[in-house]
Amino acid sequence: MNHLAASELILNPDGSIYHLNLKPEHLADTILLVGDQNRVDKITQYFDKVDVVIKKREFHTQTGVYKGKRISVISTGIGTDNIDIVLNELDALVNIDFETRQIKENKTSLNIIRIGTSGSIQKDIPVDSIVISELAVGFDSLLHYYQSDDVQLQDFNEAIEDHLNTYERNSKPYVVPADSNLVKTFMSEEVFSGFTGSNVGFYAPQGRVLRLPLRDDNMKDKLAAFSFKGKKITNLEMETSAIFGLSKMLGHKALSLNAIIANRATGNFTKDGAKAVDNTIKYTLEKLLSV
C-alpha cells in the first residue's frame, strides 16, 4: 500500500484533515451538504442533539442526532472547486488511516446529500418547489482532471455538446447520475424529477447579464431547449455535478435536492426563500430516516 506524503494528505497539528478541520470520529456516515454556512443551523435546529461543532473558513460542520439517526451537516461554500476539497477530505476521513497514511483495505461508503437553492429554466417547475436531481451535467472542468470516463454518461455528454456547439473555448460537459437507490427513496409526488446543470459561475455562465456582454446570448435558452432520451435540463446551480461525479468515483452514494427560488423562464422569484429552503430541509430529514 502506498504511503501518502505529508504534502498530499495534509493534516493539521491536532491530527485533523486540513481544510475541514475534522477528525474521523467527528463524522457520521450520512452527510448533508449545504453551500451557505448559516444554513447548517437551519438544519440542526431540528436535531435531538448536536455533539460536534467545528468551523474553519467557509466550512462549518455540525454532527448530531435526528430521531435516532446520526447525521453530519457541512457547509461547502460555492462552486465545484470547493466540492473537490470537501469530497476528497470526507473520503479521506473514512478511507485513509491518518496514523499510517495508507489507504484502508476495507472502504466505507457514505451517503452524501446536497440541500441547495437553484433556479428553474423550465416554465412548468415553479418557484418554491423541490427538484430532486436524477442527473447532473457539469459545465466546469473538474471531472476532466480525474480518470472519470467510467462514471460519465458518454451519450448524454455528446448530445449536449452537439446541441450547444460552444466548446472550442469552453470545457466539455460531463453528465453523471445520482445514486439510483437514493433517488427511489426520496422521490415522491411532492417533488419534481430533475436534470441539473452545474455552472462554473453565477452570472455569464448561467446567462445573466449586468454590465458585461455574453459571448452567447442564447445559452440559457439553448439549455432549456435541450432534450435527450426524454430528459430536459431543469435547473441551474453550481455544485451538484461534482458531488455526483466524485462520490461515484470514490464509492459513495450521492443525491441533490434543490429548493427552486427563481424561475428563469418566467422571470419569477420566490417571495419567501427561507420558507422554501425550510420545506426542503424538512422533506430531506424525513426521507433520511428510510436511508
PDB file of C-alpha atoms in Angstrom:
ATOM      1  CA  MET A   1       0.000   0.000   0.000  1.00  0.00           C
ATOM      2  CA  ASN A   2       1.249   3.484  -0.835  1.00  0.00           C
ATOM      3  CA  HIS A   3       2.291   5.823   1.943  1.00  0.00           C
ATOM      4  CA  LEU A   4       0.763   9.254   1.331  1.00  0.00           C
ATOM      5  CA  ALA A   5       3.286  12.072   1.684  1.00  0.00           C
ATOM      6  CA  ALA A   6       2.696  14.987   4.046  1.00  0.00           C
ATOM      7  CA  SER A   7       2.348  17.284   1.026  1.00  0.00           C
ATOM      8  CA  GLU A   8      -0.545  15.186  -0.385  1.00  0.00           C
ATOM      9  CA  LEU A   9      -2.513  14.150   2.705  1.00  0.00           C
ATOM     10  CA  ILE A  10      -2.250  17.374   4.698  1.00  0.00           C
ATOM     11  CA  LEU A  11      -3.127  17.153   8.384  1.00  0.00           C
ATOM     12  CA  ASN A  12      -3.309  19.907  10.959  1.00  0.00           C
ATOM     13  CA  PRO A  13      -1.144  19.756  14.110  1.00  0.00           C
ATOM     14  CA  ASP A  14      -4.076  18.257  16.047  1.00  0.00           C
ATOM     15  CA  GLY A  15      -4.394  15.419  13.507  1.00  0.00           C
ATOM     16  CA  SER A  16      -7.473  16.780  11.721  1.00  0.00           C
ATOM     17  CA  ILE A  17      -7.843  16.968   7.936  1.00  0.00           C
ATOM     18  CA  TYR A  18      -6.503  20.239   6.510  1.00  0.00           C
ATOM     19  CA  HIS A  19      -9.498  22.287   5.293  1.00  0.00           C
ATOM     20  CA  LEU A  20     -12.470  20.748   7.093  1.00  0.00           C
ATOM     21  CA  ASN A  21     -10.555  20.571  10.403  1.00  0.00           C
ATOM     22  CA  LEU A  22     -12.327  17.283  11.172  1.00  0.00           C
ATOM     23  CA  LYS A  23     -11.137  14.027  12.694  1.00  0.00           C
ATOM     24  CA  PRO A  24     -12.706  10.685  11.708  1.00  0.00           C
ATOM     25  CA  GLU A  25     -14.715  10.468  14.934  1.00  0.00           C
ATOM     26  CA  HIS A  26     -16.424  13.785  14.122  1.00  0.00           C
ATOM     27  CA  LEU A  27     -18.136  12.425  11.005  1.00  0.00           C
ATOM     28  CA  ALA A  28     -21.372  10.466  10.575  1.00  0.00           C
ATOM     29  CA  ASP A  29     -21.935   8.068   7.666  1.00  0.00           C
ATOM     30  CA  THR A  30     -24.829  10.247   6.448  1.00  0.00           C
ATOM     31  CA  ILE A  31     -23.815  13.760   5.428  1.00  0.00           C
ATOM     32  CA  LEU A  32     -25.887  16.748   4.354  1.00  0.00           C
ATOM     33  CA  LEU A  33     -24.022  19.333   2.292  1.00  0.00           C
ATOM     34  CA  VAL A  34     -25.162  22.956   2.077  1.00  0.00           C
ATOM     35  CA  GLY A  35     -23.493  25.898   0.383  1.00  0.00           C
ATOM     36  CA  ASP A  36     -24.288  28.564   2.966  1.00  0.00           C
ATOM     37  CA  GLN A  37     -22.625  28.094   6.352  1.00  0.00           C
ATOM     38  CA  ASN A  38     -25.614  29.798   8.014  1.00  0.00           C
ATOM     39  CA  ARG A  39     -27.847  27.040   6.671  1.00  0.00           C
ATOM     40  CA  VAL A  40     -26.164  24.469   8.922  1.00  0.00           C
ATOM     41  CA  ASP A  41     -28.007  25.843  11.957  1.00  0.00           C
ATOM     42  CA  LYS A  42     -31.236  25.881   9.952  1.00  0.00           C
ATOM     43  CA  ILE A  43     -30.951  22.108   9.662  1.00  0.00           C
ATOM     44  CA  THR A  44     -29.600  21.168  13.081  1.00  0.00           C
ATOM     45  CA  GLN A  45     -32.318  23.177  14.846  1.00  0.00           C
ATOM     46  CA  TYR A  46     -34.442  20.081  14.201  1.00  0.00           C
ATOM     47  CA  PHE A  47     -31.897  17.656  15.705  1.00  0.00           C
ATOM     48  CA  ASP A  48     -32.432  15.971  19.059  1.00  0.00           C
ATOM     49  CA  LYS A  49     -28.865  16.872  19.967  1.00  0.00           C
ATOM     50  CA  VAL A  50     -25.651  18.249  18.430  1.00  0.00           C
ATOM     51  CA  ASP A  51     -22.350  16.987  19.817  1.00  0.00           C
ATOM     52  CA  VAL A  52     -19.825  18.285  17.242  1.00  0.00           C
ATOM     53  CA  VAL A  53     -19.469  21.924  16.136  1.00  0.00           C
ATOM     54  CA  ILE A  54     -16.349  22.815  14.140  1.00  0.00           C
ATOM     55  CA  LYS A  55     -15.727  25.853  11.925  1.00  0.00           C
ATOM     56  CA  LYS A  56     -12.834  26.714   9.622  1.00  0.00           C
ATOM     57  CA  ARG A  57     -13.048  29.180   6.739  1.00  0.00           C
ATOM     58  CA  GLU A  58     -16.365  28.582   4.941  1.00  0.00           C
ATOM     59  CA  PHE A  59     -16.519  25.004   6.205  1.00  0.00           C
ATOM     60  CA  HIS A  60     -18.932  24.723   9.141  1.00  0.00           C
ATOM     61  CA  THR A  61     -19.664  21.224  10.450  1.00  0.00           C
ATOM     62  CA  GLN A  62     -22.212  20.060  12.981  1.00  0.00           C
ATOM     63  CA  THR A  63     -22.802  16.402  13.792  1.00  0.00           C
ATOM     64  CA  GLY A  64     -25.734  15.227  15.860  1.00  0.00           C
ATOM     65  CA  VAL A  65     -28.791  13.016  16.052  1.00  0.00           C
ATOM     66  CA  TYR A  66     -32.167  13.405  14.332  1.00  0.00           C
ATOM     67  CA  LYS A  67     -34.860  10.966  15.536  1.00  0.00           C
ATOM     68  CA  GLY A  68     -32.177   8.428  16.406  1.00  0.00           C
ATOM     69  CA  LYS A  69     -30.160   8.823  13.201  1.00  0.00           C
ATOM     70  CA  ARG A  70     -26.647  10.271  13.361  1.00  0.00           C
ATOM     71  CA  ILE A  71     -26.082  12.942  10.679  1.00  0.00           C
ATOM     72  CA  SER A  72     -23.320  15.408   9.829  1.00  0.00           C
ATOM     73  CA  VAL A  73     -24.163  18.755   8.216  1.00  0.00           C
ATOM     74  CA  ILE A  74     -21.327  20.546   6.420  1.00  0.00           C
ATOM     75  CA  SER A  75     -21.208  23.828   4.517  1.00  0.00           C
ATOM     76  CA  THR A  76     -19.126  23.732   1.344  1.00  0.00           C
ATOM     77  CA  GLY A  77     -19.216  27.303   0.121  1.00  0.00           C
ATOM     78  CA  ILE A  78     -19.959  27.926  -3.547  1.00  0.00           C
ATOM     79  CA  GLY A  79     -18.670  26.076  -6.598  1.00  0.00           C
ATOM     80  CA  THR A  80     -17.269  22.777  -7.790  1.00  0.00           C
ATOM     81  CA  ASP A  81     -13.748  23.805  -6.761  1.00  0.00           C
ATOM     82  CA  ASN A  82     -14.887  23.739  -3.131  1.00  0.00           C
ATOM     83  CA  ILE A  83     -16.661  20.433  -3.715  1.00  0.00           C
ATOM     84  CA  ASP A  84     -13.322  18.999  -4.855  1.00  0.00           C
ATOM     85  CA  ILE A  85     -11.885  19.869  -1.426  1.00  0.00           C
ATOM     86  CA  VAL A  86     -14.867  18.684   0.593  1.00  0.00           C
ATOM     87  CA  LEU A  87     -15.451  15.344  -1.162  1.00  0.00           C
ATOM     88  CA  ASN A  88     -11.801  14.338  -1.147  1.00  0.00           C
ATOM     89  CA  GLU A  89     -11.412  15.220   2.516  1.00  0.00           C
ATOM     90  CA  LEU A  90     -14.639  13.460   3.519  1.00  0.00           C
ATOM     91  CA  ASP A  91     -13.403  10.330   1.779  1.00  0.00           C
ATOM     92  CA  ALA A  92     -10.003  10.634   3.440  1.00  0.00           C
ATOM     93  CA  LEU A  93     -11.667  10.787   6.860  1.00  0.00           C
ATOM     94  CA  VAL A  94     -13.235   7.354   6.415  1.00  0.00           C
ATOM     95  CA  ASN A  95     -10.954   5.572   3.936  1.00  0.00           C
ATOM     96  CA  ILE A  96      -7.407   6.635   4.843  1.00  0.00           C
ATOM     97  CA  ASP A  97      -5.647   5.734   8.074  1.00  0.00           C
ATOM     98  CA  PHE A  98      -4.241   9.038   9.347  1.00  0.00           C
ATOM     99  CA  GLU A  99      -1.694   7.287  11.590  1.00  0.00           C
ATOM    100  CA  THR A 100      -0.102   5.150   8.859  1.00  0.00           C
ATOM    101  CA  ARG A 101      -1.041   7.483   5.932  1.00  0.00           C
ATOM    102  CA  GLN A 102      -2.194   4.450   3.985  1.00  0.00           C
ATOM    103  CA  ILE A 103      -5.454   3.752   2.172  1.00  0.00           C
ATOM    104  CA  LYS A 104      -7.648   1.334   4.100  1.00  0.00           C
ATOM    105  CA  GLU A 105      -8.309  -2.073   2.570  1.00  0.00           C
ATOM    106  CA  ASN A 106     -11.968  -2.094   3.635  1.00  0.00           C
ATOM    107  CA  LYS A 107     -13.739   1.008   2.332  1.00  0.00           C
ATOM    108  CA  THR A 108     -16.619   2.921   3.907  1.00  0.00           C
ATOM    109  CA  SER A 109     -19.407   4.219   1.670  1.00  0.00           C
ATOM    110  CA  LEU A 110     -21.028   7.477   2.761  1.00  0.00           C
ATOM    111  CA  ASN A 111     -24.497   8.833   1.970  1.00  0.00           C
ATOM    112  CA  ILE A 112     -23.878  12.386   0.716  1.00  0.00           C
ATOM    113  CA  ILE A 113     -26.908  14.570   0.072  1.00  0.00           C
ATOM    114  CA  ARG A 114     -26.897  18.201  -1.012  1.00  0.00           C
ATOM    115  CA  ILE A 115     -29.622  20.604   0.101  1.00  0.00           C
ATOM    116  CA  GLY A 116     -29.340  23.680  -2.086  1.00  0.00           C
ATOM    117  CA  THR A 117     -31.126  26.502  -3.834  1.00  0.00           C
ATOM    118  CA  SER A 118     -31.483  26.758  -7.574  1.00  0.00           C
ATOM    119  CA  GLY A 119     -33.175  28.464 -10.484  1.00  0.00           C
ATOM    120  CA  SER A 120     -35.517  26.576 -12.791  1.00  0.00           C
ATOM    121  CA  ILE A 121     -35.193  27.051 -16.557  1.00  0.00           C
ATOM    122  CA  GLN A 122     -38.443  25.220 -17.353  1.00  0.00           C
ATOM    123  CA  LYS A 123     -41.783  27.033 -17.088  1.00  0.00           C
ATOM    124  CA  ASP A 124     -43.532  24.047 -15.527  1.00  0.00           C
ATOM    125  CA  ILE A 125     -41.210  23.930 -12.478  1.00  0.00           C
ATOM    126  CA  PRO A 126     -42.465  26.809 -10.296  1.00  0.00           C
ATOM    127  CA  VAL A 127     -40.733  28.750  -7.562  1.00  0.00           C
ATOM    128  CA  ASP A 128     -40.965  27.226  -4.065  1.00  0.00           C
ATOM    129  CA  SER A 129     -40.997  23.677  -5.470  1.00  0.00           C
ATOM    130  CA  ILE A 130     -38.380  20.980  -4.803  1.00  0.00           C
ATOM    131  CA  VAL A 131     -36.281  19.368  -7.533  1.00  0.00           C
ATOM    132  CA  ILE A 132     -34.525  16.057  -6.954  1.00  0.00           C
ATOM    133  CA  SER A 133     -31.612  15.707  -9.347  1.00  0.00           C
ATOM    134  CA  GLU A 134     -31.511  12.301 -11.024  1.00  0.00           C
ATOM    135  CA  LEU A 135     -28.799  13.536 -13.392  1.00  0.00           C
ATOM    136  CA  ALA A 136     -26.343  16.408 -13.350  1.00  0.00           C
ATOM    137  CA  VAL A 137     -24.313  17.979 -16.135  1.00  0.00           C
ATOM    138  CA  GLY A 138     -21.116  19.817 -15.264  1.00  0.00           C
ATOM    139  CA  PHE A 139     -20.103  22.807 -17.378  1.00  0.00           C
ATOM    140  CA  ASP A 140     -16.895  23.231 -15.400  1.00  0.00           C
ATOM    141  CA  SER A 141     -13.738  21.163 -15.950  1.00  0.00           C
ATOM    142  CA  LEU A 142     -13.322  19.389 -12.603  1.00  0.00           C
ATOM    143  CA  LEU A 143     -14.005  15.789 -13.605  1.00  0.00           C
ATOM    144  CA  HIS A 144     -11.689  16.097 -16.616  1.00  0.00           C
ATOM    145  CA  TYR A 145      -8.741  16.215 -14.193  1.00  0.00           C
ATOM    146  CA  TYR A 146      -9.633  12.722 -12.961  1.00  0.00           C
ATOM    147  CA  GLN A 147      -9.868   9.335 -14.689  1.00  0.00           C
ATOM    148  CA  SER A 148     -13.632   9.715 -14.706  1.00  0.00           C
ATOM    149  CA  ASP A 149     -14.847   8.331 -18.042  1.00  0.00           C
ATOM    150  CA  ASP A 150     -16.404   5.275 -16.386  1.00  0.00           C
ATOM    151  CA  VAL A 151     -18.778   7.334 -14.237  1.00  0.00           C
ATOM    152  CA  GLN A 152     -19.913   9.646 -17.033  1.00  0.00           C
ATOM    153  CA  LEU A 153     -22.875   9.074 -19.366  1.00  0.00           C
ATOM    154  CA  GLN A 154     -20.997   9.499 -22.629  1.00  0.00           C
ATOM    155  CA  ASP A 155     -24.090   9.546 -24.860  1.00  0.00           C
ATOM    156  CA  PHE A 156     -25.501  12.462 -22.851  1.00  0.00           C
ATOM    157  CA  ASN A 157     -22.121  14.220 -22.968  1.00  0.00           C
ATOM    158  CA  GLU A 158     -22.075  14.058 -26.756  1.00  0.00           C
ATOM    159  CA  ALA A 159     -25.723  15.052 -27.130  1.00  0.00           C
ATOM    160  CA  ILE A 160     -25.279  18.187 -25.012  1.00  0.00           C
ATOM    161  CA  GLU A 161     -22.030  19.118 -26.738  1.00  0.00           C
ATOM    162  CA  ASP A 162     -23.644  18.762 -30.169  1.00  0.00           C
ATOM    163  CA  HIS A 163     -26.701  20.737 -29.088  1.00  0.00           C
ATOM    164  CA  LEU A 164     -24.825  23.693 -27.603  1.00  0.00           C
ATOM    165  CA  ASN A 165     -21.902  23.774 -30.051  1.00  0.00           C
ATOM    166  CA  THR A 166     -19.850  26.121 -27.862  1.00  0.00           C
ATOM    167  CA  TYR A 167     -16.857  24.066 -26.797  1.00  0.00           C
ATOM    168  CA  GLU A 168     -13.971  25.398 -28.818  1.00  0.00           C
ATOM    169  CA  ARG A 169     -13.220  27.677 -25.849  1.00  0.00           C
ATOM    170  CA  ASN A 170     -15.243  26.096 -23.034  1.00  0.00           C
ATOM    171  CA  SER A 171     -14.813  22.858 -21.118  1.00  0.00           C
ATOM    172  CA  LYS A 172     -16.713  19.893 -22.492  1.00  0.00           C
ATOM    173  CA  PRO A 173     -19.815  18.947 -20.476  1.00  0.00           C
ATOM    174  CA  TYR A 174     -19.907  15.804 -18.368  1.00  0.00           C
ATOM    175  CA  VAL A 175     -23.060  14.056 -17.188  1.00  0.00           C
ATOM    176  CA  VAL A 176     -23.231  11.899 -14.058  1.00  0.00           C
ATOM    177  CA  PRO A 177     -26.247  10.194 -12.438  1.00  0.00           C
ATOM    178  CA  ALA A 178     -27.283  10.314  -8.806  1.00  0.00           C
ATOM    179  CA  ASP A 179     -27.362   7.131  -6.758  1.00  0.00           C
ATOM    180  CA  SER A 180     -30.419   5.253  -8.009  1.00  0.00           C
ATOM    181  CA  ASN A 181     -31.412   3.879  -4.594  1.00  0.00           C
ATOM    182  CA  LEU A 182     -31.361   7.332  -3.016  1.00  0.00           C
ATOM    183  CA  VAL A 183     -33.459   8.644  -5.901  1.00  0.00           C
ATOM    184  CA  LYS A 184     -36.072   5.950  -5.234  1.00  0.00           C
ATOM    185  CA  THR A 185     -36.110   6.734  -1.513  1.00  0.00           C
ATOM    186  CA  PHE A 186     -36.504  10.490  -1.929  1.00  0.00           C
ATOM    187  CA  MET A 187     -38.793  10.675  -4.963  1.00  0.00           C
ATOM    188  CA  SER A 188     -42.497  11.330  -4.399  1.00  0.00           C
ATOM    189  CA  GLU A 189     -45.453  13.137  -5.926  1.00  0.00           C
ATOM    190  CA  GLU A 190     -44.479  16.203  -3.873  1.00  0.00           C
ATOM    191  CA  VAL A 191     -41.292  16.872  -5.852  1.00  0.00           C
ATOM    192  CA  PHE A 192     -40.029  17.248  -9.421  1.00  0.00           C
ATOM    193  CA  SER A 193     -37.517  14.947 -11.092  1.00  0.00           C
ATOM    194  CA  GLY A 194     -34.518  16.964 -12.211  1.00  0.00           C
ATOM    195  CA  PHE A 195     -31.590  17.078 -14.619  1.00  0.00           C
ATOM    196  CA  THR A 196     -29.440  19.741 -13.017  1.00  0.00           C
ATOM    197  CA  GLY A 197     -26.870  21.929 -14.744  1.00  0.00           C
ATOM    198  CA  SER A 198     -23.854  22.865 -12.610  1.00  0.00           C
ATOM    199  CA  ASN A 199     -22.265  26.033 -13.938  1.00  0.00           C
ATOM    200  CA  VAL A 200     -18.809  27.454 -13.322  1.00  0.00           C
ATOM    201  CA  GLY A 201     -20.195  30.852 -12.274  1.00  0.00           C
ATOM    202  CA  PHE A 202     -23.403  32.664 -11.339  1.00  0.00           C
ATOM    203  CA  TYR A 203     -23.586  35.409 -13.951  1.00  0.00           C
ATOM    204  CA  ALA A 204     -22.372  34.828 -17.533  1.00  0.00           C
ATOM    205  CA  PRO A 205     -22.122  31.018 -17.169  1.00  0.00           C
ATOM    206  CA  GLN A 206     -25.817  30.990 -16.248  1.00  0.00           C
ATOM    207  CA  GLY A 207     -26.783  33.531 -18.905  1.00  0.00           C
ATOM    208  CA  ARG A 208     -27.166  36.542 -16.592  1.00  0.00           C
ATOM    209  CA  VAL A 209     -26.248  39.998 -17.863  1.00  0.00           C
ATOM    210  CA  LEU A 210     -25.481  43.025 -15.720  1.00  0.00           C
ATOM    211  CA  ARG A 211     -22.848  45.200 -17.435  1.00  0.00           C
ATOM    212  CA  LEU A 212     -20.719  42.625 -19.262  1.00  0.00           C
ATOM    213  CA  PRO A 213     -21.950  41.200 -22.588  1.00  0.00           C
ATOM    214  CA  LEU A 214     -22.168  37.452 -23.084  1.00  0.00           C
ATOM    215  CA  ARG A 215     -20.288  35.503 -25.721  1.00  0.00           C
ATOM    216  CA  ASP A 216     -23.508  33.550 -26.386  1.00  0.00           C
ATOM    217  CA  ASP A 217     -26.728  35.473 -25.715  1.00  0.00           C
ATOM    218  CA  ASN A 218     -28.821  32.344 -26.271  1.00  0.00           C
ATOM    219  CA  MET A 219     -27.064  29.973 -23.858  1.00  0.00           C
ATOM    220  CA  LYS A 220     -29.885  29.827 -21.291  1.00  0.00           C
ATOM    221  CA  ASP A 221     -32.497  29.199 -23.981  1.00  0.00           C
ATOM    222  CA  LYS A 222     -30.309  26.536 -25.582  1.00  0.00           C
ATOM    223  CA  LEU A 223     -30.003  24.749 -22.244  1.00  0.00           C
ATOM    224  CA  ALA A 224     -33.767  24.917 -21.720  1.00  0.00           C
ATOM    225  CA  ALA A 225     -34.400  23.527 -25.219  1.00  0.00           C
ATOM    226  CA  PHE A 226     -32.109  20.507 -24.808  1.00  0.00           C
ATOM    227  CA  SER A 227     -33.864  17.127 -24.769  1.00  0.00           C
ATOM    228  CA  PHE A 228     -32.325  13.668 -24.945  1.00  0.00           C
ATOM    229  CA  LYS A 229     -33.860  10.309 -24.062  1.00  0.00           C
ATOM    230  CA  GLY A 230     -36.832  12.133 -22.576  1.00  0.00           C
ATOM    231  CA  LYS A 231     -34.653  14.242 -20.248  1.00  0.00           C
ATOM    232  CA  LYS A 232     -34.579  18.033 -20.198  1.00  0.00           C
ATOM    233  CA  ILE A 233     -32.238  20.227 -18.178  1.00  0.00           C
ATOM    234  CA  THR A 234     -34.473  21.525 -15.404  1.00  0.00           C
ATOM    235  CA  ASN A 235     -32.436  23.868 -13.210  1.00  0.00           C
ATOM    236  CA  LEU A 236     -29.074  25.583 -12.824  1.00  0.00           C
ATOM    237  CA  GLU A 237     -26.756  25.787  -9.810  1.00  0.00           C
ATOM    238  CA  MET A 238     -23.032  25.347  -9.103  1.00  0.00           C
ATOM    239  CA  GLU A 239     -22.218  22.131  -7.183  1.00  0.00           C
ATOM    240  CA  THR A 240     -24.239  19.006  -7.968  1.00  0.00           C
ATOM    241  CA  SER A 241     -22.269  17.568 -10.906  1.00  0.00           C
ATOM    242  CA  ALA A 242     -19.051  17.486  -8.866  1.00  0.00           C
ATOM    243  CA  ILE A 243     -20.814  15.877  -5.901  1.00  0.00           C
ATOM    244  CA  PHE A 244     -22.209  13.139  -8.133  1.00  0.00           C
ATOM    245  CA  GLY A 245     -19.002  12.578 -10.054  1.00  0.00           C
ATOM    246  CA  LEU A 246     -16.548  12.469  -7.153  1.00  0.00           C
ATOM    247  CA  SER A 247     -18.921  10.431  -4.999  1.00  0.00           C
ATOM    248  CA  LYS A 248     -19.385   7.816  -7.700  1.00  0.00           C
ATOM    249  CA  MET A 249     -15.625   7.544  -8.333  1.00  0.00           C
ATOM    250  CA  LEU A 250     -14.922   7.207  -4.606  1.00  0.00           C
ATOM    251  CA  GLY A 251     -17.692   4.673  -3.971  1.00  0.00           C
ATOM    252  CA  HIS A 252     -20.122   6.935  -2.098  1.00  0.00           C
ATOM    253  CA  LYS A 253     -23.856   7.436  -2.692  1.00  0.00           C
ATOM    254  CA  ALA A 254     -24.954  10.940  -3.643  1.00  0.00           C
ATOM    255  CA  LEU A 255     -28.165  12.872  -4.224  1.00  0.00           C
ATOM    256  CA  SER A 256     -29.080  16.544  -4.592  1.00  0.00           C
ATOM    257  CA  LEU A 257     -32.275  18.329  -3.578  1.00  0.00           C
ATOM    258  CA  ASN A 258     -32.854  21.932  -4.626  1.00  0.00           C
ATOM    259  CA  ALA A 259     -35.349  24.470  -3.406  1.00  0.00           C
ATOM    260  CA  ILE A 260     -36.381  26.387  -6.514  1.00  0.00           C
ATOM    261  CA  ILE A 261     -36.209  30.074  -5.606  1.00  0.00           C
ATOM    262  CA  ALA A 262     -36.248  31.513  -9.151  1.00  0.00           C
ATOM    263  CA  ASN A 263     -37.826  30.600 -12.474  1.00  0.00           C
ATOM    264  CA  ARG A 264     -35.617  31.961 -15.260  1.00  0.00           C
ATOM    265  CA  ALA A 265     -38.202  31.109 -17.933  1.00  0.00           C
ATOM    266  CA  THR A 266     -40.978  33.191 -16.357  1.00  0.00           C
ATOM    267  CA  GLY A 267     -38.840  35.755 -14.525  1.00  0.00           C
ATOM    268  CA  ASN A 268     -40.393  34.904 -11.155  1.00  0.00           C
ATOM    269  CA  PHE A 269     -38.506  34.919  -7.846  1.00  0.00           C
ATOM    270  CA  THR A 270     -39.721  33.461  -4.582  1.00  0.00           C
ATOM    271  CA  LYS A 271     -41.389  35.760  -2.068  1.00  0.00           C
ATOM    272  CA  ASP A 272     -40.154  33.663   0.853  1.00  0.00           C
ATOM    273  CA  GLY A 273     -36.874  31.904   0.139  1.00  0.00           C
ATOM    274  CA  ALA A 274     -36.361  30.981   3.777  1.00  0.00           C
ATOM    275  CA  LYS A 275     -39.639  29.052   3.807  1.00  0.00           C
ATOM    276  CA  ALA A 276     -38.776  27.276   0.541  1.00  0.00           C
ATOM    277  CA  VAL A 277     -35.441  26.170   1.970  1.00  0.00           C
ATOM    278  CA  ASP A 278     -37.046  25.124   5.267  1.00  0.00           C
ATOM    279  CA  ASN A 279     -39.585  22.977   3.428  1.00  0.00           C
ATOM    280  CA  THR A 280     -36.749  21.283   1.554  1.00  0.00           C
ATOM    281  CA  ILE A 281     -34.869  20.665   4.809  1.00  0.00           C
ATOM    282  CA  LYS A 282     -37.902  19.089   6.481  1.00  0.00           C
ATOM    283  CA  TYR A 283     -38.604  16.916   3.441  1.00  0.00           C
ATOM    284  CA  THR A 284     -34.985  15.738   3.347  1.00  0.00           C
ATOM    285  CA  LEU A 285     -34.786  14.908   7.065  1.00  0.00           C
ATOM    286  CA  GLU A 286     -37.933  12.809   6.984  1.00  0.00           C
ATOM    287  CA  LYS A 287     -36.808  10.874   3.909  1.00  0.00           C
ATOM    288  CA  LEU A 288     -33.390  10.292   5.503  1.00  0.00           C
ATOM    289  CA  LEU A 289     -34.997   8.125   8.163  1.00  0.00           C
ATOM    290  CA  SER A 290     -35.516   5.485   5.452  1.00  0.00           C
ATOM    291  CA  VAL A 291     -31.867   5.514   4.343  1.00  0.00           C
TER     292      VAL A 291
END
